Coordinates of C-alpha atoms in Angstrom, one line a residue:
M1214 CA 0.0 0.0 0.0
E1215 CA 1.4 3.4 -0.9
N1216 CA 1.9 5.6 2.1
K1217 CA -0.7 8.4 1.8
Y1218 CA -0.2 9.6 5.3
I1219 CA 1.0 13.2 4.8
L1220 CA 1.8 14.3 8.4
N1221 CA 4.7 13.3 10.6
Q1222 CA 3.9 10.0 12.2
G1223 CA 5.2 7.7 14.9
E1224 CA 6.6 8.8 18.2
S1225 CA 7.4 12.3 16.7
D1226 CA 3.7 12.9 16.2
T1227 CA 2.6 11.9 19.7
K1228 CA 2.8 15.4 21.2
R1229 CA 0.7 17.0 18.4
L1230 CA -2.0 14.3 18.6
D1231 CA -2.1 14.4 22.4
S1232 CA -2.6 18.2 22.2
L1233 CA -5.4 17.8 19.7
S1234 CA -7.0 15.1 21.9
E1235 CA -7.0 17.5 24.9
I1236 CA -8.8 20.1 22.8
Y1237 CA -11.4 18.0 21.0
D1238 CA -11.9 14.7 22.7
N1239 CA -13.7 15.9 25.8
N1240 CA -16.7 17.3 23.8
S1241 CA -16.8 14.2 21.6
K1242 CA -16.7 11.9 24.6
K1243 CA -19.5 13.9 26.4
F1244 CA -21.6 13.7 23.3
I1245 CA -21.1 10.0 22.9
I1246 CA -21.8 9.2 26.6
E1247 CA -25.0 11.3 26.5
N1248 CA -26.4 9.9 23.3
I1249 CA -25.2 6.2 23.0
A1250 CA -26.2 3.8 25.8
E1251 CA -23.4 1.3 26.8
N1252 CA -25.3 -1.8 26.0
S1253 CA -26.7 -0.6 22.7
V1254 CA -23.4 -1.0 20.8
A1255 CA -22.1 -4.2 19.4
K1256 CA -19.4 -2.9 17.0
I1257 CA -17.5 0.4 16.7
I1258 CA -15.3 1.3 13.7
D1259 CA -12.8 4.1 14.4
V1260 CA -11.8 5.2 11.0
G1261 CA -8.5 7.1 11.0
C1262 CA -7.8 6.0 14.6
G1263 CA -4.2 7.4 14.6
Q1264 CA -2.6 6.8 18.0
G1265 CA -5.9 5.6 19.5
S1266 CA -7.1 8.2 21.9
I1267 CA -10.7 7.8 21.0
T1268 CA -10.2 4.1 20.3
K1269 CA -9.2 3.6 23.9
F1270 CA -12.2 5.6 25.1
F1271 CA -14.5 3.4 22.9
A1272 CA -13.0 0.2 24.3
N1273 CA -13.4 1.3 27.9
Q1274 CA -16.9 3.0 27.5
Y1275 CA -18.3 0.0 25.5
P1276 CA -16.5 -3.0 26.9
N1277 CA -18.9 -5.5 25.4
A1278 CA -18.5 -4.0 21.9
K1279 CA -15.9 -5.0 19.3
V1280 CA -13.8 -2.0 18.5
I1281 CA -12.2 -2.0 15.1
A1282 CA -9.3 0.6 14.7
L1283 CA -8.6 1.5 11.1
D1284 CA -5.7 3.6 10.0
I1285 CA -3.6 3.9 6.8
S1286 CA -0.4 4.2 8.8
Q1287 CA 1.0 1.0 10.2
D1288 CA 3.3 3.2 12.5
Q1289 CA 0.2 4.8 14.1
L1290 CA -1.4 1.4 14.6
V1291 CA 1.7 0.1 16.4
I1292 CA 1.7 3.1 18.8
S1293 CA -2.0 2.6 19.4
K1294 CA -1.5 -1.1 20.2
N1295 CA 1.4 -0.3 22.5
K1296 CA -0.8 2.2 24.4
M1297 CA -3.6 -0.3 24.8
I1298 CA -2.1 -3.6 25.8
N1299 CA -4.9 -4.2 28.4
E1300 CA -7.8 -3.5 26.1
T1301 CA -8.9 -6.9 24.7
N1302 CA -11.9 -5.8 22.6
I1303 CA -9.9 -3.9 19.9
E1304 CA -8.9 -5.2 16.5
Y1305 CA -6.4 -3.2 14.4
L1306 CA -6.4 -3.0 10.6
S1307 CA -4.1 -1.1 8.3
V1308 CA -6.6 0.1 5.6
D1309 CA -6.7 2.8 3.0
I1310 CA -10.5 3.5 3.0
E1311 CA -10.3 5.3 -0.3
S1312 CA -9.1 2.3 -2.2
D1313 CA -9.1 -0.9 -0.1
S1314 CA -12.1 -3.2 0.0
I1315 CA -12.9 -3.4 3.7
T1316 CA -16.5 -4.7 4.0
S1317 CA -15.5 -8.3 4.1
E1318 CA -13.0 -7.7 7.0
L1319 CA -15.4 -5.9 9.2

């Protein structure tokens, strides 16, 4: 797969993504908690999961759901996996959603 990820990635990108998570994630999490009941979700697909901030939230907020973390960057997926070694309900897939056929995998 051609690398279409245009930003810095890997450990060098952690600080930028952590900063963005602090700014945006709290409102997103609040919206999700207020509008989606814990037991009403069987599967969650996090498209463009990056280093997994929201992925981890999904895995913890919906422990009975299967969380599928998709990203084009294998480097980002490795960092995400390393951050979430205790979350057992996450599956990671390196996917280019613009060109890969993913329906059979999900």
